């Protein structure tokens, strides 16, 4: 009876700890092992989106997730289906697209605001991902929305 009580107490303690970690987004929900939980995914997305000008390091993101940098990269790739660098680049280009569509700022200003080192760097990444340059994208956006011009 005493060993059964110890086993039960240990089981309950483990369940409580697991539940608390899961609630904090540090443990994947059942069936999602090998990926970040939805709440951790949202937190990572938000940290990256809010820090485009000076991106956070993988080690900083790993600390937030409570894992090593190498484990973070593995979980990130499984969760987002791309590596950290590619994800950040996609977010930067998407943000640049929104700013370019507004048509008010220069490509240089947009490049710096989205974390690119120059307008040229933005242009080459933008063209690789979208198939057109920021200038061509802006021209197309303005011509498709004549009321916004």
Short mmCIF file of N, CA and C in Angstrom, two decimals:
data_model
loop_
_atom_site.label_atom_id
_atom_site.label_comp_id
_atom_site.label_asym_id
_atom_site.label_seq_id
_atom_site.Cartn_x
_atom_site.Cartn_y
_atom_site.Cartn_z
N UNK A 1 0.81 -1.20 0.00
CA UNK A 1 0.00 0.00 0.00
C UNK A 1 0.85 1.26 0.00
N UNK A 2 1.96 1.24 0.76
CA UNK A 2 2.79 2.44 0.82
C UNK A 2 3.42 2.75 -0.54
N UNK A 3 3.89 1.73 -1.26
CA UNK A 3 4.50 1.96 -2.58
C UNK A 3 3.46 2.45 -3.58
N UNK A 4 2.23 1.96 -3.45
CA UNK A 4 1.16 2.43 -4.32
C UNK A 4 0.87 3.90 -4.07
N UNK A 5 0.89 4.32 -2.81
CA UNK A 5 0.67 5.72 -2.46
C UNK A 5 1.79 6.60 -3.03
N UNK A 6 3.05 6.12 -2.93
CA UNK A 6 4.18 6.87 -3.49
C UNK A 6 4.06 7.00 -5.00
N UNK A 7 3.67 5.89 -5.64
CA UNK A 7 3.53 5.93 -7.10
C UNK A 7 2.44 6.91 -7.50
N UNK A 8 1.31 6.86 -6.79
CA UNK A 8 0.20 7.77 -7.09
C UNK A 8 0.60 9.23 -6.88
N UNK A 9 1.30 9.49 -5.79
CA UNK A 9 1.75 10.86 -5.52
C UNK A 9 2.71 11.34 -6.61
N UNK A 10 3.63 10.49 -7.02
CA UNK A 10 4.58 10.85 -8.07
C UNK A 10 3.86 11.07 -9.41
N UNK A 11 2.89 10.22 -9.70
CA UNK A 11 2.12 10.37 -10.93
C UNK A 11 1.36 11.70 -10.94
N UNK A 12 0.70 12.00 -9.83
CA UNK A 12 -0.05 13.25 -9.74
C UNK A 12 0.87 14.47 -9.85
N UNK A 13 2.02 14.43 -9.17
CA UNK A 13 2.99 15.53 -9.26
C UNK A 13 3.43 15.73 -10.71
N UNK A 14 3.75 14.64 -11.41
CA UNK A 14 4.17 14.73 -12.81
C UNK A 14 3.07 15.29 -13.69
N UNK A 15 1.84 14.87 -13.44
CA UNK A 15 0.70 15.37 -14.23
C UNK A 15 0.48 16.86 -14.02
N UNK A 16 0.62 17.30 -12.77
CA UNK A 16 0.44 18.72 -12.47
C UNK A 16 1.54 19.55 -13.12
N UNK A 17 2.79 19.12 -13.01
CA UNK A 17 3.90 19.84 -13.62
C UNK A 17 3.71 19.89 -15.14
N UNK A 18 3.35 18.76 -15.73
CA UNK A 18 3.14 18.73 -17.18
C UNK A 18 2.02 19.68 -17.59
N UNK A 19 0.94 19.69 -16.81
CA UNK A 19 -0.18 20.59 -17.10
C UNK A 19 0.20 22.05 -17.02
N UNK A 20 1.00 22.40 -16.02
CA UNK A 20 1.45 23.79 -15.89
C UNK A 20 2.36 24.18 -17.04
N UNK A 21 3.28 23.31 -17.41
CA UNK A 21 4.17 23.61 -18.54
C UNK A 21 3.39 23.71 -19.84
N UNK A 22 2.40 22.84 -20.01
CA UNK A 22 1.57 22.88 -21.21
C UNK A 22 0.78 24.19 -21.27
N UNK A 23 0.25 24.63 -20.13
CA UNK A 23 -0.51 25.88 -20.07
C UNK A 23 0.36 27.07 -20.43
N UNK A 24 1.65 27.01 -20.10
CA UNK A 24 2.58 28.09 -20.44
C UNK A 24 3.06 27.98 -21.88
N UNK A 25 2.67 26.94 -22.58
CA UNK A 25 3.10 26.78 -23.97
C UNK A 25 4.47 26.16 -24.10
N UNK A 26 4.97 25.54 -23.05
CA UNK A 26 6.31 24.96 -23.10
C UNK A 26 6.30 23.48 -23.45
N UNK A 27 5.14 22.86 -23.46
CA UNK A 27 5.03 21.46 -23.81
C UNK A 27 3.97 21.35 -24.91
N UNK A 28 4.27 20.65 -25.99
CA UNK A 28 3.28 20.52 -27.06
C UNK A 28 2.04 19.76 -26.57
N UNK A 29 0.91 20.08 -27.15
CA UNK A 29 -0.30 19.34 -26.82
C UNK A 29 -0.20 17.95 -27.43
N UNK A 30 -1.01 17.03 -26.93
CA UNK A 30 -0.98 15.65 -27.40
C UNK A 30 -1.13 15.61 -28.93
N UNK A 31 -0.29 14.87 -29.60
CA UNK A 31 -0.34 14.75 -31.05
C UNK A 31 0.56 15.75 -31.76
N UNK A 32 1.07 16.74 -31.04
CA UNK A 32 1.92 17.76 -31.64
C UNK A 32 3.38 17.64 -31.20
N UNK A 33 3.77 16.51 -30.67
CA UNK A 33 5.14 16.38 -30.18
C UNK A 33 6.11 16.63 -31.32
N UNK A 34 7.16 17.34 -31.00
CA UNK A 34 8.13 17.70 -32.02
C UNK A 34 7.84 19.04 -32.66
N UNK A 35 6.80 19.73 -32.15
CA UNK A 35 6.44 21.07 -32.63
C UNK A 35 6.18 21.95 -31.42
N UNK A 36 6.17 23.27 -31.67
CA UNK A 36 5.78 24.20 -30.62
C UNK A 36 4.27 24.13 -30.43
N UNK A 37 3.83 24.40 -29.23
CA UNK A 37 2.39 24.49 -28.97
C UNK A 37 1.84 25.71 -29.71
N UNK A 38 0.54 25.76 -29.96
CA UNK A 38 -0.03 26.94 -30.63
C UNK A 38 0.27 28.25 -29.90
N UNK A 39 0.23 28.25 -28.57
CA UNK A 39 0.51 29.50 -27.85
C UNK A 39 1.98 29.89 -27.98
N UNK A 40 2.89 28.93 -27.96
CA UNK A 40 4.30 29.24 -28.13
C UNK A 40 4.56 29.73 -29.56
N UNK A 41 3.88 29.12 -30.52
CA UNK A 41 4.03 29.56 -31.91
C UNK A 41 3.61 31.02 -32.05
N UNK A 42 2.48 31.38 -31.47
CA UNK A 42 2.01 32.78 -31.54
C UNK A 42 2.99 33.73 -30.87
N UNK A 43 3.56 33.30 -29.73
CA UNK A 43 4.51 34.14 -29.03
C UNK A 43 5.76 34.36 -29.90
N UNK A 44 6.27 33.32 -30.50
CA UNK A 44 7.45 33.43 -31.37
C UNK A 44 7.15 34.32 -32.57
N UNK A 45 5.99 34.11 -33.20
CA UNK A 45 5.60 34.95 -34.34
C UNK A 45 5.55 36.42 -33.92
N UNK A 46 4.98 36.69 -32.77
CA UNK A 46 4.85 38.06 -32.30
C UNK A 46 6.21 38.69 -31.99
N UNK A 47 7.11 37.94 -31.36
CA UNK A 47 8.45 38.46 -31.05
C UNK A 47 9.19 38.79 -32.34
N UNK A 48 9.11 37.91 -33.32
CA UNK A 48 9.81 38.15 -34.60
C UNK A 48 9.20 39.36 -35.31
N UNK A 49 7.88 39.43 -35.37
CA UNK A 49 7.21 40.55 -36.07
C UNK A 49 7.50 41.89 -35.43
N UNK A 50 7.63 41.91 -34.11
CA UNK A 50 7.87 43.16 -33.40
C UNK A 50 9.34 43.59 -33.41
N UNK A 51 10.21 42.73 -33.91
CA UNK A 51 11.64 43.02 -33.89
C UNK A 51 12.28 42.88 -35.26
N UNK A 52 11.64 43.40 -36.29
CA UNK A 52 12.18 43.28 -37.64
C UNK A 52 13.42 44.14 -37.86
N UNK A 53 13.43 45.33 -37.30
CA UNK A 53 14.56 46.23 -37.51
C UNK A 53 15.85 45.64 -36.97
N UNK A 54 15.79 45.10 -35.77
CA UNK A 54 16.94 44.45 -35.13
C UNK A 54 16.48 43.07 -34.68
N UNK A 55 16.53 42.08 -35.57
CA UNK A 55 15.99 40.76 -35.24
C UNK A 55 16.63 40.14 -33.99
N UNK A 56 15.83 39.39 -33.26
CA UNK A 56 16.31 38.69 -32.08
C UNK A 56 17.11 37.47 -32.51
N UNK A 57 18.03 37.06 -31.67
CA UNK A 57 18.87 35.91 -31.99
C UNK A 57 18.13 34.60 -31.73
N UNK A 58 18.62 33.55 -32.34
CA UNK A 58 18.05 32.23 -32.11
C UNK A 58 18.20 31.86 -30.64
N UNK A 59 19.33 32.20 -30.04
CA UNK A 59 19.51 31.86 -28.62
C UNK A 59 18.50 32.60 -27.74
N UNK A 60 18.15 33.83 -28.08
CA UNK A 60 17.13 34.56 -27.31
C UNK A 60 15.77 33.92 -27.46
N UNK A 61 15.43 33.54 -28.69
CA UNK A 61 14.15 32.87 -28.93
C UNK A 61 14.11 31.52 -28.22
N UNK A 62 15.25 30.82 -28.22
CA UNK A 62 15.32 29.52 -27.55
C UNK A 62 15.09 29.67 -26.05
N UNK A 63 15.62 30.74 -25.46
CA UNK A 63 15.41 30.98 -24.03
C UNK A 63 13.92 31.20 -23.73
N UNK A 64 13.26 31.95 -24.60
CA UNK A 64 11.82 32.18 -24.42
C UNK A 64 11.07 30.84 -24.47
N UNK A 65 11.49 29.97 -25.39
CA UNK A 65 10.83 28.68 -25.54
C UNK A 65 11.27 27.66 -24.48
N UNK A 66 12.34 27.98 -23.76
CA UNK A 66 12.81 27.07 -22.71
C UNK A 66 13.54 25.85 -23.22
N UNK A 67 14.20 25.99 -24.38
CA UNK A 67 14.96 24.87 -24.97
C UNK A 67 16.32 25.37 -25.43
N UNK A 68 17.20 24.45 -25.80
CA UNK A 68 18.51 24.85 -26.33
C UNK A 68 18.34 25.45 -27.72
N UNK A 69 19.35 26.15 -28.20
CA UNK A 69 19.29 26.77 -29.53
C UNK A 69 19.13 25.71 -30.62
N UNK A 70 19.84 24.60 -30.51
CA UNK A 70 19.72 23.57 -31.54
C UNK A 70 18.34 22.91 -31.52
N UNK A 71 17.80 22.68 -30.32
CA UNK A 71 16.46 22.10 -30.23
C UNK A 71 15.43 23.11 -30.73
N UNK A 72 15.64 24.37 -30.44
CA UNK A 72 14.73 25.42 -30.93
C UNK A 72 14.66 25.39 -32.46
N UNK A 73 15.82 25.31 -33.10
CA UNK A 73 15.84 25.30 -34.57
C UNK A 73 15.10 24.08 -35.12
N UNK A 74 15.24 22.94 -34.47
CA UNK A 74 14.54 21.74 -34.90
C UNK A 74 13.03 21.91 -34.74
N UNK A 75 12.59 22.37 -33.55
CA UNK A 75 11.16 22.58 -33.32
C UNK A 75 10.61 23.65 -34.25
N UNK A 76 11.39 24.70 -34.48
CA UNK A 76 10.95 25.79 -35.36
C UNK A 76 10.70 25.26 -36.77
N UNK A 77 11.65 24.49 -37.29
CA UNK A 77 11.51 23.94 -38.65
C UNK A 77 10.30 23.02 -38.76
N UNK A 78 10.05 22.23 -37.74
CA UNK A 78 8.88 21.33 -37.76
C UNK A 78 7.58 22.11 -37.65
N UNK A 79 7.59 23.17 -36.87
CA UNK A 79 6.37 23.96 -36.64
C UNK A 79 6.05 24.86 -37.84
N UNK A 80 7.07 25.57 -38.34
CA UNK A 80 6.84 26.57 -39.38
C UNK A 80 7.14 26.05 -40.79
N UNK A 81 7.70 24.85 -40.86
CA UNK A 81 8.05 24.21 -42.14
C UNK A 81 9.05 25.01 -42.95
N UNK A 82 9.92 25.74 -42.25
CA UNK A 82 11.04 26.46 -42.84
C UNK A 82 12.00 26.82 -41.72
N UNK A 83 13.23 27.17 -42.07
CA UNK A 83 14.18 27.53 -41.01
C UNK A 83 13.93 28.96 -40.52
N UNK A 84 14.56 29.32 -39.43
CA UNK A 84 14.34 30.62 -38.80
C UNK A 84 14.67 31.75 -39.76
N UNK A 85 15.83 31.63 -40.42
CA UNK A 85 16.26 32.70 -41.34
C UNK A 85 15.23 32.91 -42.45
N UNK A 86 14.76 31.83 -43.06
CA UNK A 86 13.78 31.96 -44.15
C UNK A 86 12.48 32.55 -43.65
N UNK A 87 12.06 32.15 -42.45
CA UNK A 87 10.82 32.69 -41.89
C UNK A 87 10.94 34.20 -41.67
N UNK A 88 12.05 34.61 -41.08
CA UNK A 88 12.25 36.05 -40.82
C UNK A 88 12.30 36.81 -42.13
N UNK A 89 12.96 36.27 -43.13
CA UNK A 89 13.03 36.91 -44.44
C UNK A 89 11.63 37.04 -45.05
N UNK A 90 10.82 36.00 -44.94
CA UNK A 90 9.44 36.06 -45.45
C UNK A 90 8.63 37.13 -44.73
N UNK A 91 8.80 37.24 -43.42
CA UNK A 91 8.06 38.24 -42.65
C UNK A 91 8.51 39.64 -43.05
N UNK A 92 9.81 39.82 -43.23
CA UNK A 92 10.33 41.13 -43.64
C UNK A 92 9.78 41.54 -45.00
N UNK A 93 9.81 40.62 -45.96
CA UNK A 93 9.32 40.93 -47.30
C UNK A 93 7.81 41.19 -47.27
N UNK A 94 7.07 40.40 -46.50
CA UNK A 94 5.62 40.64 -46.38
C UNK A 94 5.33 42.02 -45.79
N UNK A 95 6.09 42.39 -44.78
CA UNK A 95 5.92 43.72 -44.18
C UNK A 95 6.27 44.81 -45.19
N UNK A 96 7.34 44.59 -45.93
CA UNK A 96 7.74 45.56 -46.95
C UNK A 96 6.65 45.69 -48.01
N UNK A 97 6.03 44.58 -48.39
CA UNK A 97 4.95 44.63 -49.38
C UNK A 97 3.81 45.53 -48.92
N UNK A 98 3.44 45.40 -47.65
CA UNK A 98 2.36 46.24 -47.11
C UNK A 98 2.74 47.72 -47.16
N UNK A 99 3.98 48.03 -46.78
CA UNK A 99 4.44 49.42 -46.77
C UNK A 99 4.56 49.98 -48.19
N UNK A 100 5.03 49.16 -49.11
CA UNK A 100 5.16 49.59 -50.51
C UNK A 100 3.79 49.87 -51.09
N UNK A 101 2.83 49.03 -50.76
CA UNK A 101 1.46 49.19 -51.27
C UNK A 101 0.87 50.52 -50.83
N UNK A 102 1.27 51.01 -49.64
CA UNK A 102 0.80 52.31 -49.17
C UNK A 102 1.30 53.43 -50.08
N UNK A 103 2.48 53.24 -50.67
CA UNK A 103 3.01 54.17 -51.65
C UNK A 103 3.56 55.48 -51.12
N UNK A 104 3.76 55.61 -49.82
CA UNK A 104 4.18 56.89 -49.27
C UNK A 104 5.67 57.00 -48.98
N UNK A 105 6.31 55.91 -48.63
CA UNK A 105 7.72 55.96 -48.23
C UNK A 105 8.63 55.44 -49.31
N UNK A 106 9.88 55.86 -49.23
CA UNK A 106 10.87 55.39 -50.19
C UNK A 106 11.23 53.93 -49.90
N UNK A 107 11.71 53.24 -50.92
CA UNK A 107 12.14 51.85 -50.75
C UNK A 107 13.29 51.79 -49.74
N UNK A 108 14.15 52.78 -49.74
CA UNK A 108 15.26 52.82 -48.77
C UNK A 108 14.74 52.86 -47.33
N UNK A 109 13.77 53.73 -47.07
CA UNK A 109 13.20 53.82 -45.73
C UNK A 109 12.51 52.52 -45.33
N UNK A 110 11.79 51.93 -46.27
CA UNK A 110 11.11 50.66 -46.01
C UNK A 110 12.12 49.57 -45.73
N UNK A 111 13.21 49.55 -46.50
CA UNK A 111 14.26 48.55 -46.31
C UNK A 111 14.81 48.61 -44.89
N UNK A 112 15.14 49.81 -44.46
CA UNK A 112 15.72 49.96 -43.12
C UNK A 112 14.72 49.62 -42.03
N UNK A 113 13.46 49.98 -42.24
CA UNK A 113 12.43 49.71 -41.24
C UNK A 113 12.11 48.22 -41.12
N UNK A 114 12.32 47.48 -42.19
CA UNK A 114 12.03 46.04 -42.16
C UNK A 114 13.28 45.19 -41.92
N UNK A 115 14.40 45.84 -41.58
CA UNK A 115 15.58 45.09 -41.19
C UNK A 115 16.56 44.75 -42.27
N UNK A 116 16.37 45.28 -43.47
CA UNK A 116 17.34 45.05 -44.55
C UNK A 116 18.44 46.09 -44.45
N UNK A 117 19.63 45.73 -44.90
CA UNK A 117 20.77 46.63 -44.77
C UNK A 117 20.72 47.78 -45.77
N UNK A 118 19.97 47.59 -46.87
CA UNK A 118 19.89 48.63 -47.91
C UNK A 118 18.69 48.36 -48.80
N UNK A 119 18.39 49.33 -49.66
CA UNK A 119 17.31 49.15 -50.63
C UNK A 119 17.68 48.04 -51.62
N UNK A 120 18.96 47.93 -51.92
CA UNK A 120 19.42 46.89 -52.84
C UNK A 120 19.20 45.49 -52.25
N UNK A 121 19.49 45.34 -50.96
CA UNK A 121 19.29 44.06 -50.28
C UNK A 121 17.80 43.71 -50.28
N UNK A 122 16.95 44.68 -49.96
CA UNK A 122 15.50 44.46 -50.00
C UNK A 122 15.08 44.06 -51.40
N UNK A 123 15.55 44.79 -52.39
CA UNK A 123 15.14 44.52 -53.78
C UNK A 123 15.50 43.11 -54.22
N UNK A 124 16.71 42.66 -53.89
CA UNK A 124 17.11 41.32 -54.34
C UNK A 124 16.29 40.24 -53.63
N UNK A 125 16.05 40.39 -52.33
CA UNK A 125 15.23 39.41 -51.60
C UNK A 125 13.78 39.47 -52.07
N UNK A 126 13.28 40.67 -52.27
CA UNK A 126 11.90 40.88 -52.71
C UNK A 126 11.68 40.20 -54.06
N UNK A 127 12.61 40.42 -54.98
CA UNK A 127 12.46 39.84 -56.32
C UNK A 127 12.55 38.31 -56.27
N UNK A 128 13.45 37.79 -55.44
CA UNK A 128 13.60 36.34 -55.32
C UNK A 128 12.31 35.70 -54.79
N UNK A 129 11.64 36.38 -53.85
CA UNK A 129 10.44 35.80 -53.23
C UNK A 129 9.14 36.11 -53.97
N UNK A 130 9.08 37.26 -54.64
CA UNK A 130 7.81 37.65 -55.28
C UNK A 130 7.85 37.60 -56.80
N UNK A 131 9.06 37.61 -57.35
CA UNK A 131 9.17 37.59 -58.81
C UNK A 131 9.20 38.98 -59.44
N UNK A 132 9.11 40.02 -58.62
CA UNK A 132 9.21 41.37 -59.16
C UNK A 132 9.95 42.26 -58.17
N UNK A 133 10.39 43.41 -58.65
CA UNK A 133 11.11 44.34 -57.79
C UNK A 133 10.10 45.16 -56.97
N UNK A 134 10.55 45.79 -55.89
CA UNK A 134 9.65 46.65 -55.12
C UNK A 134 9.05 47.77 -55.98
N UNK A 135 9.86 48.32 -56.89
CA UNK A 135 9.38 49.40 -57.75
C UNK A 135 8.25 48.90 -58.66
N UNK A 136 8.43 47.73 -59.26
CA UNK A 136 7.40 47.17 -60.13
C UNK A 136 6.16 46.81 -59.32
N UNK A 137 6.36 46.30 -58.11
CA UNK A 137 5.24 45.96 -57.24
C UNK A 137 4.43 47.21 -56.89
N UNK A 138 5.14 48.29 -56.57
CA UNK A 138 4.46 49.55 -56.24
C UNK A 138 3.67 50.06 -57.45
N UNK A 139 4.27 50.02 -58.63
CA UNK A 139 3.58 50.48 -59.84
C UNK A 139 2.32 49.67 -60.09
N UNK A 140 2.41 48.35 -59.92
CA UNK A 140 1.25 47.49 -60.10
C UNK A 140 0.18 47.77 -59.05
N UNK A 141 0.61 47.97 -57.81
CA UNK A 141 -0.34 48.25 -56.73
C UNK A 141 -1.08 49.55 -56.96
N UNK A 142 -0.33 50.57 -57.38
CA UNK A 142 -0.96 51.88 -57.63
C UNK A 142 -1.89 51.84 -58.83
N UNK A 143 -1.51 51.11 -59.87
CA UNK A 143 -2.37 51.05 -61.05
C UNK A 143 -3.62 50.21 -60.80
N UNK A 144 -3.55 49.25 -59.88
CA UNK A 144 -4.74 48.44 -59.59
C UNK A 144 -5.66 49.13 -58.58
N UNK A 145 -5.16 50.17 -57.90
CA UNK A 145 -5.96 50.95 -56.94
C UNK A 145 -5.89 52.43 -57.28
N UNK A 146 -6.49 52.86 -58.38
CA UNK A 146 -6.38 54.27 -58.76
C UNK A 146 -6.96 55.23 -57.74
N UNK A 147 -7.91 54.79 -56.92
CA UNK A 147 -8.49 55.69 -55.92
C UNK A 147 -7.54 55.99 -54.77
N UNK A 148 -6.51 55.10 -54.58
CA UNK A 148 -5.55 55.28 -53.50
C UNK A 148 -4.41 56.22 -53.89
N UNK A 149 -4.26 56.52 -55.16
CA UNK A 149 -3.13 57.32 -55.62
C UNK A 149 -3.27 58.77 -55.29
#
